[in-house]
Short mmCIF file of C-alpha atoms in Angstrom, two decimals:
data_model
loop_
_atom_site.label_atom_id
_atom_site.label_comp_id
_atom_site.label_asym_id
_atom_site.label_seq_id
_atom_site.Cartn_x
_atom_site.Cartn_y
_atom_site.Cartn_z
CA MET A 1 0.52 -11.54 -17.76
CA THR A 2 -2.94 -10.64 -19.80
CA ASP A 3 -5.00 -12.92 -20.03
CA ARG A 4 -6.98 -15.88 -18.12
CA ARG A 5 -4.62 -18.29 -20.13
CA GLY A 6 -1.55 -16.57 -20.04
CA PHE A 7 -2.24 -16.43 -15.58
CA LEU A 8 -3.06 -20.85 -16.10
CA LYS A 9 0.11 -21.28 -18.28
CA GLN A 10 2.57 -19.01 -15.92
CA VAL A 11 0.54 -21.88 -13.14
CA ALA A 12 0.81 -24.97 -14.56
CA LYS A 13 4.33 -23.83 -15.58
CA GLY A 14 4.60 -22.86 -11.68
CA LEU A 15 6.96 -20.67 -13.04
CA ALA A 16 8.90 -18.22 -9.96
CA VAL A 17 10.25 -14.97 -11.40
CA VAL A 18 13.23 -13.97 -10.18
CA GLY A 19 14.80 -11.50 -12.27
CA ALA A 20 18.34 -11.20 -13.03
CA GLY A 21 19.91 -8.73 -9.72
CA SER A 22 17.55 -9.59 -7.60
CA LEU A 23 18.13 -8.75 -4.21
CA VAL A 24 16.83 -11.77 -2.30
CA PRO A 25 17.34 -15.44 -2.99
CA ARG A 26 16.50 -16.95 -6.01
CA LEU A 27 13.93 -20.17 -4.99
CA ALA A 28 11.94 -21.98 -6.48
CA LEU A 29 7.93 -22.03 -6.55
CA GLY A 30 7.77 -22.68 -2.58
CA GLU A 31 9.37 -22.41 1.42
CA GLY A 32 12.90 -21.22 1.69
CA PRO A 33 14.66 -19.57 4.35
CA SER A 34 13.94 -17.72 6.58
CA LEU A 35 14.13 -14.14 7.53
CA SER A 36 14.19 -12.72 11.35
CA THR A 37 12.45 -9.62 11.89
CA PRO A 38 13.43 -8.17 14.93
CA GLY A 39 11.96 -5.92 17.61
CA LEU A 40 8.69 -7.73 17.13
CA PRO A 41 6.78 -7.86 20.47
CA SER A 42 5.26 -11.25 22.86
CA GLY A 43 2.92 -13.16 20.98
CA THR A 44 4.05 -12.03 17.04
CA LEU A 45 5.69 -13.74 14.32
CA ASP A 46 8.99 -13.89 15.31
CA SER A 47 10.39 -14.96 11.43
CA SER A 48 8.84 -15.34 7.67
CA ILE A 49 9.42 -17.85 4.58
CA LEU A 50 10.19 -16.45 1.69
CA HIS A 51 8.33 -17.43 -0.91
CA ALA A 52 7.33 -16.89 -5.06
CA LEU A 53 4.34 -17.03 -5.91
CA PRO A 54 3.30 -17.39 -10.28
CA GLY A 55 5.56 -14.50 -11.91
CA LYS A 56 6.63 -13.28 -8.15
CA ARG A 57 10.13 -12.85 -6.71
CA PRO A 58 10.08 -14.81 -3.37
CA LEU A 59 8.32 -12.14 -1.01
CA VAL A 60 7.84 -12.83 2.98
CA LYS A 61 5.35 -14.48 3.07
CA ARG A 62 2.19 -13.59 5.73
CA THR A 63 -0.28 -16.09 4.53
CA PHE A 64 -1.00 -18.58 1.27
CA ARG A 65 -5.03 -18.46 1.59
CA PRO A 66 -6.08 -16.50 1.29
CA PRO A 67 -2.56 -15.17 -0.43
CA ASN A 68 -0.38 -11.82 1.84
CA TYR A 69 2.99 -11.16 0.49
CA GLU A 70 5.19 -7.93 2.22
CA THR A 71 8.10 -6.83 -0.25
CA PRO A 72 11.39 -7.47 2.04
CA VAL A 73 12.54 -3.95 2.36
CA GLU A 74 15.90 -4.35 0.06
CA TYR A 75 13.80 -3.47 -2.98
CA PHE A 76 12.72 -0.11 -0.89
CA ASN A 77 16.25 1.81 -2.35
CA GLU A 78 14.83 2.17 -5.72
CA PRO A 79 12.30 4.84 -6.83
CA PHE A 80 9.62 2.64 -7.80
CA THR A 81 8.93 -1.17 -6.78
CA PRO A 82 9.59 -3.39 -8.83
CA ASN A 83 6.12 -5.37 -10.19
CA ASP A 84 7.11 -8.79 -9.87
CA ALA A 85 8.20 -7.11 -6.41
CA PHE A 86 5.45 -5.86 -5.37
CA PHE A 87 3.59 -7.17 -1.77
CA VAL A 88 0.68 -8.43 -2.39
CA ARG A 89 -2.82 -8.14 -0.58
CA TYR A 90 -6.31 -9.84 -0.62
CA HIS A 91 -9.47 -10.42 2.06
CA VAL A 92 -10.32 -13.60 0.21
CA PRO A 93 -9.01 -16.29 -1.59
CA ASN A 94 -10.70 -17.50 -4.81
CA ILE A 95 -8.96 -15.00 -7.47
CA PRO A 96 -10.03 -15.38 -10.78
CA GLY A 97 -7.78 -14.95 -13.55
CA VAL A 98 -9.82 -12.74 -15.80
CA GLY A 99 -8.32 -11.35 -19.59
CA THR A 100 -8.37 -7.68 -21.14
CA ALA A 101 -11.64 -9.74 -23.76
CA GLU A 102 -13.25 -11.24 -20.86
CA TRP A 103 -13.24 -7.92 -18.62
CA LYS A 104 -16.44 -6.10 -18.41
CA LEU A 105 -17.40 -2.80 -15.43
CA GLU A 106 -20.88 -2.47 -14.62
CA ILE A 107 -21.79 0.93 -13.38
CA GLY A 108 -25.20 1.45 -11.68
CA GLY A 109 -27.28 1.89 -8.91
CA ASP A 110 -30.16 4.44 -7.79
CA SER A 111 -28.53 7.50 -7.88
CA VAL A 112 -27.08 7.56 -11.67
CA GLU A 113 -28.70 8.81 -14.91
CA ARG A 114 -27.73 6.18 -17.22
CA PRO A 115 -26.19 2.50 -16.59
CA LEU A 116 -22.78 1.27 -18.51
CA ALA A 117 -21.41 -1.36 -19.49
CA LEU A 118 -17.63 -1.05 -20.34
CA ALA A 119 -15.50 -2.90 -21.83
CA PHE A 120 -11.45 -2.73 -21.43
CA ASP A 121 -11.30 -0.55 -25.55
CA ASP A 122 -14.34 1.36 -23.92
CA LEU A 123 -12.04 2.33 -20.84
CA LYS A 124 -9.22 3.11 -22.67
CA ALA A 125 -11.74 5.29 -25.09
CA TYR A 126 -11.09 8.54 -22.08
CA GLU A 127 -8.47 10.10 -21.64
CA GLN A 128 -5.42 8.17 -20.23
CA VAL A 129 -2.99 10.14 -17.49
CA GLU A 130 -0.38 8.15 -15.59
CA ILE A 131 0.73 9.32 -11.50
CA ALA A 132 3.17 8.04 -9.35
CA ALA A 133 1.38 7.13 -5.69
CA VAL A 134 2.09 4.95 -2.67
CA CYS A 135 0.66 1.65 -2.36
CA LEU A 136 -0.60 1.60 1.60
CA CYS A 137 -2.19 -1.54 3.43
CA SER A 138 -4.24 0.17 6.58
CA GLY A 139 -2.22 -2.92 7.93
CA ASN A 140 1.35 -1.93 7.67
CA ARG A 141 3.70 -2.76 10.93
CA ARG A 142 0.93 -4.10 12.10
CA GLY A 143 3.33 -6.70 13.53
CA LEU A 144 5.23 -4.01 15.55
CA SER A 145 2.35 -3.24 17.70
CA ASP A 146 3.20 -3.07 21.39
CA PRO A 147 0.77 -5.08 23.35
CA HIS A 148 0.37 -7.53 20.03
CA VAL A 149 -2.83 -7.02 18.51
CA PRO A 150 -4.57 -9.45 16.12
CA GLY A 151 -4.29 -9.76 11.89
CA ILE A 152 -1.50 -9.99 9.49
CA GLN A 153 1.66 -9.41 11.11
CA TRP A 154 2.77 -7.22 8.27
CA ALA A 155 6.27 -5.84 9.00
CA HIS A 156 7.36 -2.87 7.12
CA GLY A 157 7.07 -4.59 3.83
CA ALA A 158 3.19 -4.14 3.06
CA MET A 159 3.17 -1.11 0.19
CA GLY A 160 4.80 -0.51 -2.72
CA ASN A 161 5.59 2.67 -4.70
CA ALA A 162 4.25 2.72 -8.85
CA ARG A 163 3.63 4.16 -11.58
CA TRP A 164 -0.45 3.91 -12.08
CA LYS A 165 -1.49 5.03 -16.06
CA GLY A 166 -5.13 5.10 -16.66
CA VAL A 167 -8.74 7.04 -16.58
CA ARG A 168 -10.28 8.99 -14.16
CA LEU A 169 -12.71 7.78 -12.62
CA LYS A 170 -14.16 11.13 -12.86
CA ASP A 171 -14.59 10.39 -16.11
CA VAL A 172 -16.18 7.48 -16.29
CA LEU A 173 -18.73 8.92 -13.77
CA GLY A 174 -19.43 11.71 -16.21
CA LYS A 175 -20.34 9.62 -18.94
CA ALA A 176 -23.10 7.50 -16.26
CA GLY A 177 -24.82 10.56 -15.24
CA VAL A 178 -24.42 11.28 -11.40
CA LYS A 179 -27.68 12.14 -9.82
CA LYS A 180 -27.27 15.15 -6.92
CA GLU A 181 -28.19 13.35 -4.03
CA ALA A 182 -25.77 10.46 -4.61
CA VAL A 183 -23.53 10.05 -1.72
CA GLU A 184 -21.20 6.73 -2.63
CA ILE A 185 -20.68 4.66 -5.05
CA VAL A 186 -20.22 0.64 -4.08
CA MET A 187 -17.36 -0.85 -5.51
CA ASN A 188 -16.88 -4.88 -6.11
CA GLY A 189 -14.01 -6.93 -7.87
CA SER A 190 -13.96 -10.64 -9.36
CA ASP A 191 -12.74 -12.36 -6.30
CA SER A 192 -14.75 -14.55 -3.83
CA ALA A 193 -14.81 -16.52 -0.62
CA PRO A 194 -15.55 -19.97 -0.83
CA LEU A 195 -18.37 -19.96 2.00
CA THR A 196 -21.07 -17.20 1.75
CA THR A 197 -20.48 -17.03 5.30
CA THR A 198 -17.76 -15.11 4.73
CA PRO A 199 -18.62 -11.24 3.75
CA ASP A 200 -17.49 -10.73 0.30
CA PHE A 201 -14.63 -7.76 -0.19
CA VAL A 202 -16.93 -5.23 -0.84
CA LYS A 203 -16.54 -1.01 -0.49
CA SER A 204 -17.58 2.10 -1.00
CA LEU A 205 -16.00 5.87 -1.26
CA PRO A 206 -17.38 9.16 -0.67
CA MET A 207 -18.56 10.99 -3.78
CA TRP A 208 -15.85 13.42 -3.25
CA LYS A 209 -13.46 11.36 -3.40
CA ALA A 210 -14.96 9.02 -6.46
CA LEU A 211 -14.71 12.54 -7.92
CA ASP A 212 -11.33 13.59 -7.37
CA GLU A 213 -9.32 14.21 -10.55
CA ASN A 214 -6.65 12.04 -9.08
CA THR A 215 -9.13 8.51 -8.45
CA LEU A 216 -8.14 6.82 -11.26
CA LEU A 217 -9.49 3.08 -13.29
CA ALA A 218 -6.02 2.20 -13.66
CA TYR A 219 -4.78 -1.02 -15.99
CA GLU A 220 -0.78 -0.73 -16.36
CA MET A 221 1.73 0.10 -13.25
CA ASN A 222 5.13 0.59 -13.74
CA GLY A 223 4.70 0.88 -17.91
CA GLU A 224 3.53 -2.64 -18.03
CA PRO A 225 -0.12 -4.19 -17.50
CA LEU A 226 -1.14 -5.33 -13.76
CA PRO A 227 0.39 -8.30 -12.35
CA HIS A 228 -2.85 -10.72 -11.46
CA TRP A 229 -1.93 -10.56 -8.04
CA ASN A 230 -1.76 -6.26 -8.02
CA GLY A 231 -5.19 -6.16 -9.73
CA HIS A 232 -5.41 -7.35 -13.22
CA PRO A 233 -6.70 -6.36 -15.97
CA VAL A 234 -7.89 -3.15 -13.63
CA ARG A 235 -8.14 -1.43 -10.81
CA LEU A 236 -9.25 1.30 -8.49
CA VAL A 237 -5.67 3.61 -7.76
CA VAL A 238 -7.17 6.25 -4.68
CA PRO A 239 -3.25 7.62 -4.45
CA GLY A 240 -2.84 9.13 -0.82
CA TRP A 241 -5.50 6.64 1.02
CA THR A 242 -4.29 3.21 1.98
CA ALA A 243 -4.89 0.47 0.01
CA THR A 244 -8.47 -1.03 1.56
CA TYR A 245 -10.15 0.97 -0.86
CA TRP A 246 -7.74 0.69 -4.07
CA MET A 247 -10.26 -2.83 -5.65
CA LYS A 248 -8.68 -4.62 -7.83
CA GLN A 249 -10.09 -7.09 -10.63
CA ILE A 250 -12.85 -4.55 -10.42
CA ALA A 251 -16.52 -5.74 -12.13
CA SER A 252 -18.89 -3.20 -10.47
CA ILE A 253 -19.93 0.76 -8.91
CA GLN A 254 -22.87 1.33 -7.53
CA VAL A 255 -23.90 5.13 -7.15
CA VAL A 256 -26.46 5.00 -4.65
CA SER A 257 -27.79 8.21 -2.17
CA GLN A 258 -27.47 5.99 1.15
CA PRO A 259 -24.45 5.55 3.05
CA PHE A 260 -22.79 1.46 2.45
CA LYS A 261 -22.98 -0.85 5.00
CA GLY A 262 -21.11 -3.89 4.67
CA PHE A 263 -19.29 -5.72 6.60
CA TRP A 264 -15.28 -4.36 5.02
CA MET A 265 -16.77 -0.81 5.86
CA ALA A 266 -19.41 -0.79 9.01
CA THR A 267 -16.69 -2.83 10.96
CA ALA A 268 -13.31 -3.51 9.41
CA TYR A 269 -11.17 -0.96 8.50
CA ARG A 270 -12.41 1.74 10.70
CA ILE A 271 -10.41 3.83 13.84
CA PRO A 272 -11.36 5.95 17.01
CA LYS A 273 -13.43 8.83 16.09
CA GLY A 274 -11.02 12.07 16.54
CA LYS A 275 -7.43 10.11 17.69
CA PHE A 276 -5.50 10.68 14.53
CA PRO A 277 -4.24 14.11 12.90
CA VAL A 278 -5.73 13.10 9.54
CA VAL A 279 -7.62 15.75 7.04
CA ASP A 280 -9.35 13.62 5.06
CA ARG A 281 -12.57 11.87 6.12
CA PHE A 282 -15.49 9.56 5.07
CA ILE A 283 -18.05 12.11 6.82
CA SER A 284 -20.94 9.49 5.39
CA GLN A 285 -19.64 6.66 7.71
CA GLU A 286 -18.58 7.57 10.59
CA THR A 287 -19.86 7.30 13.54
CA GLU A 288 -19.60 8.37 17.34
CA VAL A 289 -17.19 6.76 18.08
CA ASN A 290 -14.79 5.35 14.64
CA THR A 291 -14.98 6.32 11.68
CA PRO A 292 -13.31 4.36 8.97
CA ILE A 293 -9.25 4.74 7.64
CA THR A 294 -8.79 7.13 4.92
CA GLU A 295 -5.65 8.82 4.10
CA MET A 296 -2.11 7.94 4.97
CA VAL A 297 -0.39 9.29 7.78
CA VAL A 298 3.60 10.24 7.77
CA ALA A 299 6.05 7.97 8.27
CA SER A 300 9.75 7.16 6.62
CA LEU A 301 11.82 4.12 6.85
CA ILE A 302 15.64 3.41 7.04
CA THR A 303 15.95 1.17 3.88
CA ASN A 304 19.87 0.05 3.17
CA VAL A 305 21.53 -0.92 6.36
CA LYS A 306 19.85 -2.50 9.29
CA SER A 307 19.85 -3.13 13.07
CA GLY A 308 22.85 -5.40 13.89
CA GLN A 309 24.93 -3.97 11.22
CA ARG A 310 28.83 -3.44 11.42
CA PHE A 311 30.87 -0.52 11.00
CA LYS A 312 34.57 0.27 11.03
CA VAL A 313 36.08 2.76 13.52
CA GLY A 314 36.76 6.89 10.71
CA GLN A 315 33.90 4.74 8.45
CA ARG A 316 31.59 7.17 7.03
CA VAL A 317 28.43 5.85 7.16
CA GLU A 318 25.07 6.46 4.47
CA VAL A 319 22.33 6.08 5.43
CA LYS A 320 19.50 6.23 3.10
CA GLY A 321 15.49 5.85 3.38
CA ILE A 322 12.02 6.43 1.95
CA ALA A 323 9.46 8.64 3.60
CA TRP A 324 5.60 9.26 2.31
CA ASP A 325 2.26 10.82 3.25
CA GLY A 326 -0.43 11.36 2.37
CA GLY A 327 -0.46 13.85 -0.70
CA TYR A 328 0.23 17.21 1.73
CA GLY A 329 4.35 16.78 0.50
CA ILE A 330 7.35 15.59 2.44
CA GLN A 331 8.56 18.58 4.23
CA VAL A 332 12.12 17.29 5.62
CA VAL A 333 13.29 14.55 7.13
CA ASP A 334 15.27 14.55 10.09
CA VAL A 335 18.10 12.27 10.56
CA SER A 336 19.59 11.04 14.05
CA SER A 337 22.71 9.06 15.28
CA ASP A 338 22.93 9.49 18.69
CA GLY A 339 19.69 8.17 19.71
CA GLY A 340 17.22 11.26 19.74
CA GLN A 341 19.51 13.35 20.82
CA SER A 342 20.45 15.66 18.54
CA TRP A 343 19.20 15.68 14.55
CA ARG A 344 20.26 16.50 11.43
CA PRO A 345 18.23 17.20 7.96
CA ALA A 346 18.70 14.73 5.39
CA GLN A 347 19.15 15.25 1.56
CA LEU A 348 15.44 14.64 -0.37
CA GLY A 349 16.13 12.68 -3.71
CA LYS A 350 13.72 14.23 -6.61
CA ASP A 351 10.65 15.09 -6.14
CA LEU A 352 8.87 12.45 -7.90
CA GLY A 353 5.11 14.06 -6.86
CA ARG A 354 2.92 14.71 -3.99
CA PHE A 355 1.91 11.10 -4.51
CA SER A 356 4.91 9.41 -4.28
CA TRP A 357 7.00 8.36 -1.51
CA ARG A 358 10.24 10.63 -1.48
CA GLN A 359 14.04 9.10 -1.31
CA TRP A 360 16.25 10.35 1.15
CA SER A 361 19.85 10.56 2.58
CA HIS A 362 22.27 11.48 5.46
CA ALA A 363 25.69 10.51 6.26
CA PHE A 364 27.78 10.69 9.43
CA LYS A 365 31.40 9.34 10.29
CA ALA A 366 31.82 6.87 12.62
CA ASP A 367 34.46 8.17 14.96
CA LYS A 368 34.03 6.16 17.95
CA LYS A 369 33.85 2.58 19.16
CA GLY A 370 29.67 1.89 20.46
CA VAL A 371 26.29 1.50 19.93
CA TYR A 372 25.38 4.15 17.22
CA THR A 373 21.18 3.96 17.01
CA VAL A 374 20.05 5.89 14.39
CA MET A 375 16.11 8.04 13.43
CA ALA A 376 15.00 9.10 10.89
CA LYS A 377 11.53 11.30 11.50
CA ALA A 378 9.65 12.75 8.60
CA SER A 379 7.61 15.45 8.50
CA ASN A 380 5.09 17.27 5.84
CA ARG A 381 4.57 20.47 4.45
CA LEU A 382 1.14 20.59 6.75
CA GLY A 383 3.35 20.79 10.05
CA ALA A 384 2.42 16.62 10.80
CA SER A 385 5.69 14.53 12.50
CA GLN A 386 6.06 11.08 12.94
CA CYS A 387 4.96 9.83 16.89
CA PHE A 388 8.05 8.32 19.33
CA ASP A 389 4.79 6.44 21.25
CA LEU A 390 2.53 4.12 19.21
CA ILE A 391 -0.72 5.61 19.36
CA PHE A 392 -2.67 2.63 19.87
CA ASN A 393 -5.57 1.59 18.29
CA PRO A 394 -7.05 -2.60 18.51
CA ALA A 395 -6.49 -2.91 14.32
CA GLY A 396 -2.82 -1.47 14.72
CA TYR A 397 -3.70 0.12 11.72
CA HIS A 398 -1.21 4.49 11.22
CA ASN A 399 1.65 2.49 12.99
CA ASN A 400 4.70 5.71 12.55
CA VAL A 401 6.48 5.17 14.97
CA VAL A 402 9.82 6.58 14.71
CA GLN A 403 11.92 3.79 13.35
CA ARG A 404 15.10 2.75 16.13
CA ILE A 405 18.53 0.86 13.44
CA ASP A 406 21.13 0.43 16.55
CA LEU A 407 24.55 -0.04 14.58
CA GLN A 408 27.77 -1.40 15.93
CA VAL A 409 30.83 0.17 15.49
CA ALA A 410 33.96 -1.50 15.79
#
């Protein structure tokens, strides 16, 4: 949808777009069947409801207000996640439908030479670029944390891979003129909270990352305008970093000379300092004990088989999946069919770019009856690998524990 009228028209009609060949049941708006989520520790959600937002296929509903919906894993068998199956993440419930004709981006702050107010057509006058990148919620897999931690109990589907088209943020900031004392940019979207006591979702980004050539103001996703639920008409895309910085419906950018101390930076989205092997640091926001979450850690996911799936003795079993990291590139995915006693390298699929996920596959013959415990472990070109034991943190971030799938052979 490209404007407010089009979006409201869809809402009024209660349109639930599911599309031909949908991999999940075709449902009208409203609640559908439960999906079991095996392996969750005690105290977490043990089931999920399929529900379709306007313009979306049925997704796994975690919360409705604000809308937080994850993508069923079946959709991750594709190189790029369909727009209408892409996960939805919001922190506040008021999400206006902003059209391209009315959209404006205000750029100001104490560290710009020339404040700007850009319309949508102004933005498209800059050089247009496209990049493939994984968009992943910082709390993806939080629901798998053991012991249980509070927050939205995401399983594996708070992520997606897409081709993002837009303009380089550094080109727009260059037009405004960034002063040498600039430390961060502060970003705000058009979404809001109904209560003044609820902190507005405002984030900052270090100046060096804002000026990175891969950081985009994007208006297209997989060759189409951004869906309403994924940031229409313009969102920030920060490849390699978790989606907390990918500001949707972006409305203003302030270039500032002092670190921003809003709630969603100073209190939320922080991890213990030095606990995770990340390269990119947000130094102006660090304290002695913690630091903002930044880049994604290396991880993988099995996408085409599930625990409990049954096979016959002598059958060829093909396991497929995806692997990703913060942009350093996947070097190898090792797969085990015997619970980690032995490992074999998987065949890697086409390299779609260092910020995209990498598809992989591995086949083995189920030559005896019993349980085959399949595991997949990704390593990147820096030598970082997935862990076997959870690196616990109170917010449930960076869960990249090696996945285990039990297949039944009889």
